[in-house]
C-alpha positions as a Markdown table, in Angstrom:
| # | Residue | x | y | z |
|---|---|---|---|---|
| 1 | Met | 0.3 | 0.4 | 0.2 |
| 2 | Tyr | 1.1 | 3.3 | -1.1 |
| 3 | Lys | 1.7 | 6.0 | 2.1 |
| 4 | His | 1.2 | 9.4 | 1.0 |
| 5 | Asp | 3.0 | 12.6 | 1.9 |
| 6 | Leu | 0.3 | 15.5 | 1.9 |
| 7 | Val | 1.4 | 18.7 | 2.2 |
| 8 | Tyr | -1.1 | 22.0 | 2.6 |
| 9 | Leu | 0.1 | 25.2 | 1.5 |
| 10 | Thr | -1.5 | 28.8 | 0.5 |
| 11 | Glu | -1.5 | 28.8 | -3.6 |
| 12 | Asp | 0.5 | 31.1 | -4.9 |
| 13 | Ala | 1.2 | 31.6 | -9.3 |
| 14 | Ser | 3.3 | 28.9 | -9.5 |
| 15 | His | 0.0 | 26.7 | -8.7 |
| 16 | Asp | -2.0 | 28.2 | -11.3 |
| 17 | Ala | -1.0 | 25.6 | -14.5 |
| 18 | Val | -1.7 | 22.5 | -12.6 |
| 19 | Ile | -5.1 | 23.8 | -11.0 |
| 20 | Glu | -6.2 | 24.5 | -14.6 |
| 21 | Leu | -5.5 | 21.0 | -15.3 |
| 22 | Ile | -7.1 | 19.3 | -11.8 |
| 23 | Asn | -10.6 | 22.1 | -12.5 |
| 24 | Glu | -10.7 | 20.3 | -16.2 |
| 25 | Glu | -9.9 | 17.1 | -14.9 |
| 26 | Ala | -13.0 | 17.2 | -12.7 |
| 27 | Phe | -15.1 | 19.0 | -14.7 |
| 28 | Gly | -14.7 | 19.4 | -18.4 |
| 29 | Pro | -15.3 | 22.3 | -20.6 |
| 30 | Gly | -18.7 | 22.6 | -19.1 |
| 31 | Arg | -17.2 | 24.0 | -15.9 |
| 32 | Phe | -16.7 | 27.8 | -17.8 |
| 33 | Thr | -21.0 | 27.8 | -18.1 |
| 34 | Arg | -21.4 | 27.4 | -14.8 |
| 35 | Ala | -23.0 | 30.3 | -12.3 |
| 36 | Ala | -20.4 | 30.7 | -9.9 |
| 37 | Ala | -17.8 | 30.9 | -13.1 |
| 38 | Arg | -19.9 | 34.0 | -14.2 |
| 39 | Ile | -18.8 | 35.6 | -10.5 |
| 40 | Arg | -15.3 | 34.2 | -10.8 |
| 41 | Glu | -14.8 | 36.4 | -14.3 |
| 42 | Gln | -15.6 | 39.2 | -12.5 |
| 43 | Gly | -12.5 | 39.8 | -10.5 |
| 44 | Pro | -10.0 | 37.8 | -9.0 |
| 45 | His | -9.5 | 35.1 | -6.3 |
| 46 | Asp | -8.2 | 35.5 | -3.1 |
| 47 | Arg | -4.6 | 33.7 | -2.9 |
| 48 | Thr | -4.4 | 34.2 | 0.9 |
| 49 | Leu | -7.6 | 31.6 | 1.3 |
| 50 | Ser | -7.1 | 29.9 | -1.6 |
| 51 | Phe | -4.9 | 26.7 | -0.9 |
| 52 | Ile | -3.6 | 23.0 | -2.7 |
| 53 | Cys | -2.6 | 19.8 | -1.4 |
| 54 | Ala | 0.7 | 18.5 | -2.3 |
| 55 | Asp | 1.5 | 15.0 | -2.5 |
| 56 | Asp | 5.5 | 13.8 | -2.2 |
| 57 | Gly | 5.6 | 17.5 | -3.9 |
| 58 | Glu | 2.9 | 17.0 | -7.2 |
| 59 | Thr | 0.3 | 19.3 | -6.5 |
| 60 | Ile | -2.7 | 16.8 | -6.3 |
| 61 | Ala | -6.0 | 18.9 | -5.0 |
| 62 | Ser | -6.9 | 22.8 | -4.8 |
| 63 | Val | -9.8 | 25.0 | -3.1 |
| 64 | Arg | -10.4 | 28.9 | -4.3 |
| 65 | Met | -12.1 | 31.2 | -2.3 |
| 66 | Thr | -13.4 | 34.5 | -4.5 |
| 67 | Pro | -14.7 | 37.7 | -2.4 |
| 68 | Val | -18.5 | 38.2 | -3.0 |
| 69 | Leu | -21.3 | 40.6 | -1.8 |
| 70 | Ala | -24.1 | 38.3 | -1.3 |
| 71 | Gly | -26.9 | 40.3 | -0.1 |
| 72 | Ser | -25.4 | 42.7 | 2.0 |
| 73 | Val | -22.9 | 40.3 | 3.2 |
| 74 | Lys | -19.6 | 40.5 | 2.6 |
| 75 | Gly | -18.8 | 36.7 | 2.3 |
| 76 | His | -16.6 | 34.2 | -0.2 |
| 77 | Leu | -17.4 | 32.0 | -2.4 |
| 78 | Leu | -15.8 | 28.0 | -2.3 |
| 79 | Gly | -14.7 | 27.2 | -4.8 |
| 80 | Pro | -13.9 | 25.4 | -7.5 |
| 81 | Leu | -12.7 | 22.3 | -4.9 |
| 82 | Ala | -11.2 | 19.7 | -7.1 |
| 83 | Val | -8.9 | 16.7 | -5.9 |
| 84 | Arg | -6.8 | 14.4 | -8.8 |
| 85 | Pro | -8.9 | 10.9 | -9.6 |
| 86 | Ser | -5.6 | 9.3 | -8.2 |
| 87 | His | -6.4 | 11.0 | -4.4 |
| 88 | Lys | -10.4 | 11.0 | -4.0 |
| 89 | Asn | -12.3 | 9.3 | -1.3 |
| 90 | Gln | -9.4 | 10.2 | 0.9 |
| 91 | Gly | -10.2 | 13.3 | 3.0 |
| 92 | Ile | -8.4 | 16.1 | 0.7 |
| 93 | Gly | -11.3 | 17.4 | -0.4 |
| 94 | Arg | -12.9 | 17.7 | 3.4 |
| 95 | Glu | -9.3 | 18.9 | 4.3 |
| 96 | Leu | -9.2 | 21.7 | 2.0 |
| 97 | Val | -12.6 | 23.4 | 2.3 |
| 98 | Arg | -11.5 | 22.7 | 6.4 |
| 99 | Ile | -8.6 | 25.0 | 6.3 |
| 100 | Ala | -10.4 | 27.3 | 3.9 |
| 101 | Val | -13.3 | 27.8 | 6.0 |
| 102 | Glu | -11.1 | 28.6 | 8.5 |
| 103 | Ala | -9.0 | 31.1 | 7.1 |
| 104 | Ala | -12.0 | 32.8 | 5.7 |
| 105 | Lys | -13.3 | 33.0 | 9.9 |
| 106 | Arg | -9.6 | 34.7 | 10.3 |
| 107 | Lys | -9.6 | 37.0 | 7.8 |
| 108 | Gly | -13.4 | 38.3 | 8.9 |
| 109 | Ser | -15.6 | 37.1 | 6.3 |
| 110 | Glu | -19.3 | 36.9 | 7.3 |
| 111 | Ala | -20.3 | 34.2 | 5.2 |
| 112 | Val | -18.1 | 31.4 | 3.1 |
| 113 | Ile | -20.9 | 30.5 | 0.4 |
| 114 | Leu | -21.0 | 27.9 | -2.3 |
| 115 | Val | -22.9 | 25.9 | -4.8 |
| 116 | Gly | -22.6 | 22.2 | -4.0 |
| 117 | Asp | -23.5 | 19.0 | -2.6 |
| 118 | Pro | -25.8 | 19.0 | 0.5 |
| 119 | Pro | -24.9 | 15.8 | 1.3 |
| 120 | Tyr | -21.2 | 16.2 | 1.2 |
| 121 | Tyr | -21.4 | 19.9 | 2.9 |
| 122 | Gly | -23.7 | 19.6 | 5.2 |
| 123 | Pro | -21.5 | 17.7 | 7.4 |
| 124 | Leu | -18.5 | 20.5 | 6.7 |
| 125 | Gly | -20.7 | 23.3 | 8.0 |
| 126 | Phe | -22.6 | 24.4 | 5.6 |
| 127 | Glu | -26.5 | 25.2 | 4.9 |
| 128 | Lys | -29.2 | 25.6 | 3.0 |
| 129 | Val | -29.6 | 28.8 | 2.0 |
| 130 | Ala | -33.3 | 30.4 | 1.8 |
| 131 | Tyr | -35.0 | 29.2 | -1.8 |
| 132 | Asn | -34.0 | 31.7 | -4.4 |
| 133 | Ala | -32.8 | 34.6 | -1.8 |
| 134 | Leu | -29.5 | 34.9 | -4.1 |
| 135 | Thr | -29.8 | 36.2 | -7.5 |
| 136 | Phe | -26.6 | 34.3 | -9.2 |
| 137 | Pro | -25.2 | 35.3 | -13.2 |
| 138 | Gly | -26.9 | 32.7 | -14.7 |
| 139 | Pro | -28.8 | 29.8 | -12.8 |
| 140 | Val | -28.8 | 27.7 | -10.7 |
| 141 | Asp | -30.4 | 25.1 | -8.7 |
| 142 | Pro | -31.6 | 26.9 | -5.5 |
| 143 | Asn | -31.6 | 24.0 | -3.3 |
| 144 | Arg | -27.9 | 23.5 | -3.8 |
| 145 | Val | -26.9 | 27.3 | -2.7 |
| 146 | Leu | -25.1 | 26.4 | 0.7 |
| 147 | Val | -23.7 | 28.9 | 3.1 |
| 148 | Val | -21.5 | 28.8 | 6.4 |
| 149 | Pro | -23.0 | 31.3 | 8.2 |
| 150 | Ile | -19.7 | 33.7 | 10.1 |
| 151 | Ala | -21.8 | 36.9 | 11.2 |
| 152 | Ala | -24.8 | 36.3 | 13.4 |
| 153 | Asp | -27.1 | 37.9 | 10.9 |
| 154 | Thr | -26.5 | 36.1 | 8.0 |
| 155 | His | -29.3 | 34.2 | 7.0 |
| 156 | Glu | -30.9 | 37.8 | 7.0 |
| 157 | Arg | -29.1 | 39.5 | 5.0 |
| 158 | Leu | -28.6 | 37.2 | 2.8 |
| 159 | His | -30.9 | 38.2 | -0.4 |
| 160 | Gly | -30.0 | 39.7 | -3.3 |
| 161 | Ser | -27.4 | 39.5 | -6.0 |
| 162 | Ile | -24.4 | 37.5 | -5.5 |
| 163 | Val | -21.2 | 39.5 | -7.0 |
| 164 | Trp | -17.6 | 40.0 | -7.0 |
| 165 | Arg | -16.4 | 42.2 | -4.8 |
| 166 | Asp | -12.9 | 44.0 | -4.0 |
| 167 | Gly | -11.2 | 42.0 | -1.0 |
| 168 | Ser | -9.2 | 44.4 | -0.5 |
| 169 | Val | -9.4 | 45.6 | 2.9 |
| 170 | Pro | -11.7 | 48.6 | 3.7 |
| 171 | Ala | -10.7 | 51.7 | 6.2 |
| 172 | Val | -12.3 | 51.2 | 9.4 |
| 173 | Val | -14.3 | 54.3 | 10.4 |
| 174 | Ala | -15.0 | 55.2 | 13.8 |
| 175 | Glu | -17.7 | 58.0 | 14.8 |
| 176 | Asp | -15.5 | 60.9 | 16.7 |
| 177 | Glu | -17.6 | 61.6 | 19.6 |
| 178 | Asp | -15.9 | 65.5 | 20.1 |
| 179 | Ala | -17.2 | 66.4 | 17.1 |
| 180 | Asn | -20.0 | 64.0 | 16.3 |
| 181 | Glu | -18.6 | 63.4 | 12.9 |
| 182 | Met | -17.3 | 60.3 | 10.8 |
| 183 | Val | -13.4 | 60.3 | 11.0 |
| 184 | Pro | -11.1 | 57.1 | 8.6 |
| 185 | Leu | -8.9 | 55.8 | 10.7 |
| 186 | Thr | -5.9 | 53.3 | 9.4 |
| 187 | Ala | -6.6 | 50.3 | 7.3 |
| 188 | Ile | -6.1 | 47.7 | 9.8 |
| 189 | Ala | -5.3 | 44.0 | 8.0 |
| 190 | Val | -7.1 | 41.0 | 8.9 |
């Protein structure tokens, strides 16, 4: 029996070609027509929240996170998640999802959203989004729209369109008690 030497790493530009190959293997040419792909075309994914799994130095799986505005929720769209056929059913995809969701929480994301199979993603903390609550830039099965709610009021605010958002850190604004006006503070890296 072959012993795997699995390592999980943050994605970088050197992984782009093999990630494209893994996604082509997993999803074929139809991957470009999906509604989630329409969102990803609007802007780049967040490499700091995107991860790969390598086995003995060979990249064999990946997950990407794209910053989105879903209704009024500033979250991340998870996907694509893909594992090479030679490494399926070993828990690699689940571990990549776990790592990505935890990283999004640390970065201050309000939710992690995806279009996927509830039986697979449910045990990983994903819940169904209210039926037809989010409008995607293309058709999706509303029963497959799932979320890990991070902010307390996530479900209440997940109503409207889901679109790419600039994932750069916004300026933090605090109220100046003396002047009773808004004063911008220095941006904080999260």
